[in-house]
Structures are given as C-alpha cells and as structure tokens.
CSV table of C-alpha atoms in Angstrom, one decimal:
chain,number,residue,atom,x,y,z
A,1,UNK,CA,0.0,0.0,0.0
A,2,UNK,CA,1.5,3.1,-1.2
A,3,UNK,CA,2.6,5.8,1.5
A,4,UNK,CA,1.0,9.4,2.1
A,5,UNK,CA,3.2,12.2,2.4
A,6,UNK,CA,3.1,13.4,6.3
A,7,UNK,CA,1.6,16.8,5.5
A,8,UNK,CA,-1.4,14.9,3.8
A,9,UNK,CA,-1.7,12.8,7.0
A,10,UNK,CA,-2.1,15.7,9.0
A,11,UNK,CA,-4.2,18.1,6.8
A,12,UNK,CA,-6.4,14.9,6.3
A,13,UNK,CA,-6.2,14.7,10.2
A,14,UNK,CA,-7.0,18.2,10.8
A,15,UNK,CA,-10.1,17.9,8.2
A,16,UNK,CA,-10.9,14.9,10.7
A,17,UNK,CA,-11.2,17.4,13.8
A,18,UNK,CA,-9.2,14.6,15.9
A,19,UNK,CA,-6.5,17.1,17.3
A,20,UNK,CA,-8.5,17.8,19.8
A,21,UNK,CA,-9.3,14.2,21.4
A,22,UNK,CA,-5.3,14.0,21.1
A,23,UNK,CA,-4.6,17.1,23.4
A,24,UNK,CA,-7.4,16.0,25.9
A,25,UNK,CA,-5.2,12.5,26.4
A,26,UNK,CA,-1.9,15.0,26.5
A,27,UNK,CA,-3.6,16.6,29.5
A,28,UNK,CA,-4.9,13.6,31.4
A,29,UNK,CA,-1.4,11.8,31.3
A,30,UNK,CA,0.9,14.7,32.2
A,31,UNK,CA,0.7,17.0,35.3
A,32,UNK,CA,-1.1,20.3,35.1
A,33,UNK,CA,1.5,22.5,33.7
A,34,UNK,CA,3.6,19.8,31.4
A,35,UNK,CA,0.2,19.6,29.8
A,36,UNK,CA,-0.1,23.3,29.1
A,37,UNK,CA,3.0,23.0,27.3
A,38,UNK,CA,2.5,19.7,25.6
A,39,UNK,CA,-1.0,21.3,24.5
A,40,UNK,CA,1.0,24.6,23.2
A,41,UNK,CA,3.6,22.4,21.6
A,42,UNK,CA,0.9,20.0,20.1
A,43,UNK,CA,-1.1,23.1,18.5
A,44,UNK,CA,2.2,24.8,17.3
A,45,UNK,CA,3.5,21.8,15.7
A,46,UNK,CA,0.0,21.0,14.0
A,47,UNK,CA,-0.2,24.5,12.7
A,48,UNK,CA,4.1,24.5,11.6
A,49,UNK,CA,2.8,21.4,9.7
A,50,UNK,CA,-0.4,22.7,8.1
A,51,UNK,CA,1.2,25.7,6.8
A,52,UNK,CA,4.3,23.9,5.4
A,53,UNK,CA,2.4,21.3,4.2
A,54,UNK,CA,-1.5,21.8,3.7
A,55,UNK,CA,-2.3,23.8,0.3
A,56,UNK,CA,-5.4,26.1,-1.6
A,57,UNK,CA,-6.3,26.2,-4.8
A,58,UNK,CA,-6.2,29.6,-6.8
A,59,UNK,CA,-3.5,32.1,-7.9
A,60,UNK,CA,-1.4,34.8,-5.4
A,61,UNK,CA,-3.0,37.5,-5.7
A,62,UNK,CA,0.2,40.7,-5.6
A,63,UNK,CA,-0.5,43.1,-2.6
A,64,UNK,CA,1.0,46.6,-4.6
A,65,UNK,CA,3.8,48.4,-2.7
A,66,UNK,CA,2.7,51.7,-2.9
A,67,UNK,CA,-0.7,53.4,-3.6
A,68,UNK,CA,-1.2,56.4,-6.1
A,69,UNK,CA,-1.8,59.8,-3.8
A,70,UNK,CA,-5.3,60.7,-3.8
A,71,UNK,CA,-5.3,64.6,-5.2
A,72,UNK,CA,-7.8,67.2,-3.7
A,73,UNK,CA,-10.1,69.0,-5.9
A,74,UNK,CA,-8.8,72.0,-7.5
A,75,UNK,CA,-9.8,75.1,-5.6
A,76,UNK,CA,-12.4,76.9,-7.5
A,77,UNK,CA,-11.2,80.7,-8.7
A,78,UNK,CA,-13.5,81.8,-11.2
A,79,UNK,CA,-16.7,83.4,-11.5
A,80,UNK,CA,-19.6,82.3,-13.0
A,81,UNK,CA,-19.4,84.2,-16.0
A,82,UNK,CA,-15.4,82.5,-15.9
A,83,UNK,CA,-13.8,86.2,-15.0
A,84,UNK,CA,-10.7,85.4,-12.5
A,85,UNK,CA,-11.0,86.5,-8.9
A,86,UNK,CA,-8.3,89.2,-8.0
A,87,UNK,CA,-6.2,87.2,-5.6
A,88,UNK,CA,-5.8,83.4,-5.4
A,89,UNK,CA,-8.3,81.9,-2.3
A,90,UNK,CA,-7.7,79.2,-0.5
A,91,UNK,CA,-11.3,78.5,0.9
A,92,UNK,CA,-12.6,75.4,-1.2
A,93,UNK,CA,-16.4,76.6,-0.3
A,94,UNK,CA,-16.2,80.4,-0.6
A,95,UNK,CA,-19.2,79.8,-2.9
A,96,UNK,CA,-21.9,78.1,-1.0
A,97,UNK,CA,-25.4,77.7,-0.4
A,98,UNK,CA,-24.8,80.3,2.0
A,99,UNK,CA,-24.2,82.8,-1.0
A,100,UNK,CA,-25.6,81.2,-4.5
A,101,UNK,CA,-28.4,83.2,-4.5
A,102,UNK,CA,-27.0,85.2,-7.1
A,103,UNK,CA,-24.2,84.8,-9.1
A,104,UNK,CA,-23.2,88.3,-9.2
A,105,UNK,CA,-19.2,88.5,-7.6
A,106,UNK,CA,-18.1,91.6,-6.7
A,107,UNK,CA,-14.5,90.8,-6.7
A,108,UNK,CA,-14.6,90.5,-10.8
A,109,UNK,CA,-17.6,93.2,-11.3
A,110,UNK,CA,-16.1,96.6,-9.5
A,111,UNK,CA,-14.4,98.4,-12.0
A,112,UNK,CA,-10.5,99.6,-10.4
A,113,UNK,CA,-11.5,102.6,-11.6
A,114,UNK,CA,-14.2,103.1,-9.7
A,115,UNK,CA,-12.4,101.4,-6.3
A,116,UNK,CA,-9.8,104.9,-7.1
A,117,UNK,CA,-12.4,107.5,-7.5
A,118,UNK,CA,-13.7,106.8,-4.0
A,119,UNK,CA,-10.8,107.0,-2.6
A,120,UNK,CA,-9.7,103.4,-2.2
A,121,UNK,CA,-6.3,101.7,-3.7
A,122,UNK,CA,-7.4,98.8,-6.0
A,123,UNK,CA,-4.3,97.4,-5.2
A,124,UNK,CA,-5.1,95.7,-1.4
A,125,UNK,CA,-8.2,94.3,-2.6
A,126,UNK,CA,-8.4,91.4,-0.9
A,127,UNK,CA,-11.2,88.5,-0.1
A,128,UNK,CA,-14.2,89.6,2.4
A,129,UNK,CA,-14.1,86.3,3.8
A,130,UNK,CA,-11.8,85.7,7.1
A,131,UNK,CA,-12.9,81.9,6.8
A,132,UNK,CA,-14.2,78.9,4.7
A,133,UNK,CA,-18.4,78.3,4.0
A,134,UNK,CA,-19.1,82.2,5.3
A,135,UNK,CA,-22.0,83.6,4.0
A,136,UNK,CA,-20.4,87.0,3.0
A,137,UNK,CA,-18.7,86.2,-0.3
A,138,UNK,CA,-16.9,89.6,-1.9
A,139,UNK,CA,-13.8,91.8,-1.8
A,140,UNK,CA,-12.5,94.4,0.7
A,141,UNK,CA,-10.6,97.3,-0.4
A,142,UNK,CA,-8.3,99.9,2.0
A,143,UNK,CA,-8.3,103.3,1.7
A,144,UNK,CA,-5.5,105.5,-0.2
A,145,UNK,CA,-5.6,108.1,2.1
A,146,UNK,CA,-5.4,106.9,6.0
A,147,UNK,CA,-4.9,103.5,4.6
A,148,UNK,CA,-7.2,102.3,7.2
A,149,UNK,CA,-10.8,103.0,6.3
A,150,UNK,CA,-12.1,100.7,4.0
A,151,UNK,CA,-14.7,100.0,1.3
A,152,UNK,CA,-16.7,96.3,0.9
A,153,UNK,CA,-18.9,95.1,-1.4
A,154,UNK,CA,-20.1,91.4,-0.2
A,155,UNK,CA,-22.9,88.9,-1.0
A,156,UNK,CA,-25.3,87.0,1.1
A,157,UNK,CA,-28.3,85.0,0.5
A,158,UNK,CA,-31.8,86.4,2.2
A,159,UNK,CA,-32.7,83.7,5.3
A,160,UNK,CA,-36.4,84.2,3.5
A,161,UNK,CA,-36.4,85.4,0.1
A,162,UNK,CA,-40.3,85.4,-0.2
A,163,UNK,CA,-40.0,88.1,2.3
A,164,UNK,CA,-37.0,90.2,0.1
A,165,UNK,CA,-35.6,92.9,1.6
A,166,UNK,CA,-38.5,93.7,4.2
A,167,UNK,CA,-38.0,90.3,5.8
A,168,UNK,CA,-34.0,91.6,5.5
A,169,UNK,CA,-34.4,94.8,7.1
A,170,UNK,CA,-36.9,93.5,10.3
A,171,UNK,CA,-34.6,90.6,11.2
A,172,UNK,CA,-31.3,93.6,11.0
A,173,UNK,CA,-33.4,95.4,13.1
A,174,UNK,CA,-32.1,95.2,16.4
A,175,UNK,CA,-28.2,95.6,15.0
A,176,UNK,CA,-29.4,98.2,12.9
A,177,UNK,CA,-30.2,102.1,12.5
A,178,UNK,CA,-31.9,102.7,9.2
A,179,UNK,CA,-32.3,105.4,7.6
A,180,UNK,CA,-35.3,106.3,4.7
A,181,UNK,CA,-35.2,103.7,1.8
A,182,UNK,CA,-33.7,104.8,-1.5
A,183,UNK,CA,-33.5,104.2,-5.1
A,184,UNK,CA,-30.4,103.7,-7.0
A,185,UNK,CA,-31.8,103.9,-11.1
A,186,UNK,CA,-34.7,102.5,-10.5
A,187,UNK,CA,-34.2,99.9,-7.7
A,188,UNK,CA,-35.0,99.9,-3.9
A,189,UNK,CA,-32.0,99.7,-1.3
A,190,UNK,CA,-31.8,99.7,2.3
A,191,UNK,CA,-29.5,102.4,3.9
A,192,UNK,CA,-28.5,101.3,7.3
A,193,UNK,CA,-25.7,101.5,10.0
A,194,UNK,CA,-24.2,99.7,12.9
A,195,UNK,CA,-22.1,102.6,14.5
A,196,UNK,CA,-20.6,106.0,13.8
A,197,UNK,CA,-18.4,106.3,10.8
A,198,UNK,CA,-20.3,103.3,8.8
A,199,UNK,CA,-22.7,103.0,6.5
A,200,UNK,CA,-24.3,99.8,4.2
A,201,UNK,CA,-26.2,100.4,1.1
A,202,UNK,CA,-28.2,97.1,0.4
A,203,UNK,CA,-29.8,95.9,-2.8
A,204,UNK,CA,-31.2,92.4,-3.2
A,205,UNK,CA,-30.1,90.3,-6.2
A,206,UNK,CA,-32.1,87.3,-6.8
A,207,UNK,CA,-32.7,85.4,-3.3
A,208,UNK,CA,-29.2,87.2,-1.8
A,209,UNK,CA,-28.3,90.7,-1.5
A,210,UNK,CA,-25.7,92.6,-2.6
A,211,UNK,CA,-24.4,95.2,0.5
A,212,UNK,CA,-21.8,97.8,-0.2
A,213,UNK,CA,-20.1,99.5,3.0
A,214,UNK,CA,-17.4,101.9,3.9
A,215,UNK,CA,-16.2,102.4,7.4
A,216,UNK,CA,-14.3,105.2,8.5
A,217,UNK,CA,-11.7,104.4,11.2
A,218,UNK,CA,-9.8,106.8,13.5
A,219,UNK,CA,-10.1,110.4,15.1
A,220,UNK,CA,-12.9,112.2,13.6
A,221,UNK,CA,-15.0,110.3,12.3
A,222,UNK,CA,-17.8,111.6,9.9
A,223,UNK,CA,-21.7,110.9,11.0
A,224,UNK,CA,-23.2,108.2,9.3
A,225,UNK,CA,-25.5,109.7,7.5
A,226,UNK,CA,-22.3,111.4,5.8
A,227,UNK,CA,-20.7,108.3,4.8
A,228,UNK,CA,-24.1,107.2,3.7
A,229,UNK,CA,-23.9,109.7,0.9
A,230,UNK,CA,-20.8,108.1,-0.4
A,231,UNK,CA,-21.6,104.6,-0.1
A,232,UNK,CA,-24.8,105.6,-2.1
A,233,UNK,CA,-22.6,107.3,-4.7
A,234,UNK,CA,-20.6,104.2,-4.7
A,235,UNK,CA,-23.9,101.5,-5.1
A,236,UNK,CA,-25.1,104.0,-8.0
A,237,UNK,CA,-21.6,103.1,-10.1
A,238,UNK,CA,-21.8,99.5,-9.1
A,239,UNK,CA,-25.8,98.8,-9.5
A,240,UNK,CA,-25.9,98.3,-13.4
A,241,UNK,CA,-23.9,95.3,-12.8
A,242,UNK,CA,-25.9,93.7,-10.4
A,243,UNK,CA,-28.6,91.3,-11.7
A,244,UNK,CA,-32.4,92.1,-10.7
C-alpha cells in the first residue's frame, strides 16, 4: 500500500477534527502544567505542519507596494461668467449655499477705476471672507488716504427670500439704525448703519443681497449719514452690474 506524504496525513487529520481528542489524552497523562506546554507544543507543531504542508487552490494575488496619492479638488477661482477673482483663495467653499443666490461677484464686477475715485487703492483688494463656507462672499478694499478705512462690497443670500428685503431689514433690526429707503436707477436699497463712521447700502439680487459698506476708522470720524452719501454714490456706479 502506497505511503502518504506526512503533510497529507495531517491536513487529512485536521479535516478529521481529531486534534482535539489527542490534546485531551496529553492533558490527562501529564501534570497540570507539562500539559499546558505539551497542548502549546501540540497546537504549534500541527499549525508548523499545516502551513508547510496543507495547500489552496487559486492564484497569489500581488499586494501593490505603494498606492497612487489621492489629489484634492482643485480650488475653484473663477466666476460664474469664468472672470478670475483678483487674488488666489484658498477656501474650497467660498461659494456656497450660504451665497448662491446670485451669481453676481463683486470681486470680478467693481471696476478699479471706480475702487480709485472713491478713494480706495485697487491694489489691497483682498477677499471679504476671514474663513471657509461664510455667507459673506466679496472683496475688501483699504483706503489710499489713511490707509485704514475701507470699502466692501459682499454677497449674502436672504434667510427668506419670499420676504425680500422687508424680511432683511426687520430681522437687522435690532443691530441696525436705518435710515429712509432709497433708489439707486430704479431699484429699492436699504440704507442702514451699525455705528458712527459706517454706512451699508443694500440691494437684493435674486434670493441674496448685494451690501456695499465703507467704514471710516480713527479720530474724527464723519456721522453716518455722511458716509451714507458716499456709499450711495458708490452703489449708484456698481448697481448696473448687479442682476435684478
């Protein structure tokens, strides 16, 4: 009768489940702690011979020695209309549902010269945002003269839109002194400020509006209402660009 290879005998064995019947006599024949061993050595040697000898079918499947790096989306820096923004940002949601009421972007729509004839260097224009998925999405410019005043023209969307700029002005309210409602060519805005030396001109564009602010810093600073008349001036040469 031919012989079987040991490493069939045991794989067979194993198959079998009679190991265990084998450590159980170990232990009954040996004192407490040789048996421990004799079990540990029984088991190790069984498993030494099962993977020397016992086999599966199938090909080896190659575990790769590197993975390819996965790349992050590419920072979004254009405008809807595909003008480029004015600096490069770094906040992957700068447009969000917070702000997508309109597309109108102030950073790509405010002519330089028109930054200049108010008195602001085109030059430090620079984002509104301070941080990633704000609702206020638009530019920041500082002025030429004290070079610390500064001019903003942002974007928001309107928590209720059915409610338009009504809704805007009650829930601003508290934060808020307004003054009379205007027209800029044709168009309601709000005229409101939040404290001596600022002023926000605000004209809704699709379900967000479009607010354009100066604040005047440092000794002296001019009454609202006089800053008013210049953030006015300055919504009247931006307005024709805004979308309805």
């Amino acid at each position: 009768m031919p012989i079987r290879p040991a490493s069939s005998v045991v794989c067979a064995f194993l198959r079998a489940k009679r190991s265990t019947p084998r450590i159980a006599r170990v232990r009954q024949t040996l004192p407490r702690s040789r048996a421990i061993l004799a079990s540990v050595w029984t088991i190790a040697g069984f498993s030494g011979l099962v993977l020397s000898g016992c086999s599966t079918s199938g090909e080896p499947m190659p575990v790769p020695s590197s993975y390819a790096p996965i790349t992050p989306p590419e920072i979004r820096q254009i405008d809807d209309e595909g003008r480029q923004l004015p600096f490069r940002t770094t906040l992957p949601n700068r447009w969000s549902i917070n702000n997508n009421g309109t597309g109108y972007e102030p950073c790509t729509q405010v002519p330089e010269d028109v930054v200049a004839r108010f008195g602001f260097e085109p030059a430090t224009v620079k984002d509104a945002a301070a941080s990633d998925f704000q609702t206020a999405r638009g530019c920041t410019w500082i002025s030429s003269l004290d070079r610390r005043s500064s001019l903003s023209q942002i974007v928001g969307n309107i928590l209720d839109p059915q409610d338009g700029l009504s809704g805007y002005k009650k829930l601003h309210s508290p934060s808020t002194t307004w003054f009379p409602d205007g027209q800029v060519h044709g168009r309601r805005v709000l005229v409101g400020s939040t404290m001596r030396g600022e002023c926000a001109v605000i004209v809704q564009s699709g379900d967000a509006v479009v607010v354009s602010s100066i604040t005047r810093v440092g000794p002296g600073r001019p009454p609202a209402d006089e800053v008013c008349a210049d953030v006015t001036a300055f919504a009247s040469a931006t307005i024709g660009r805004i979308p309805q």
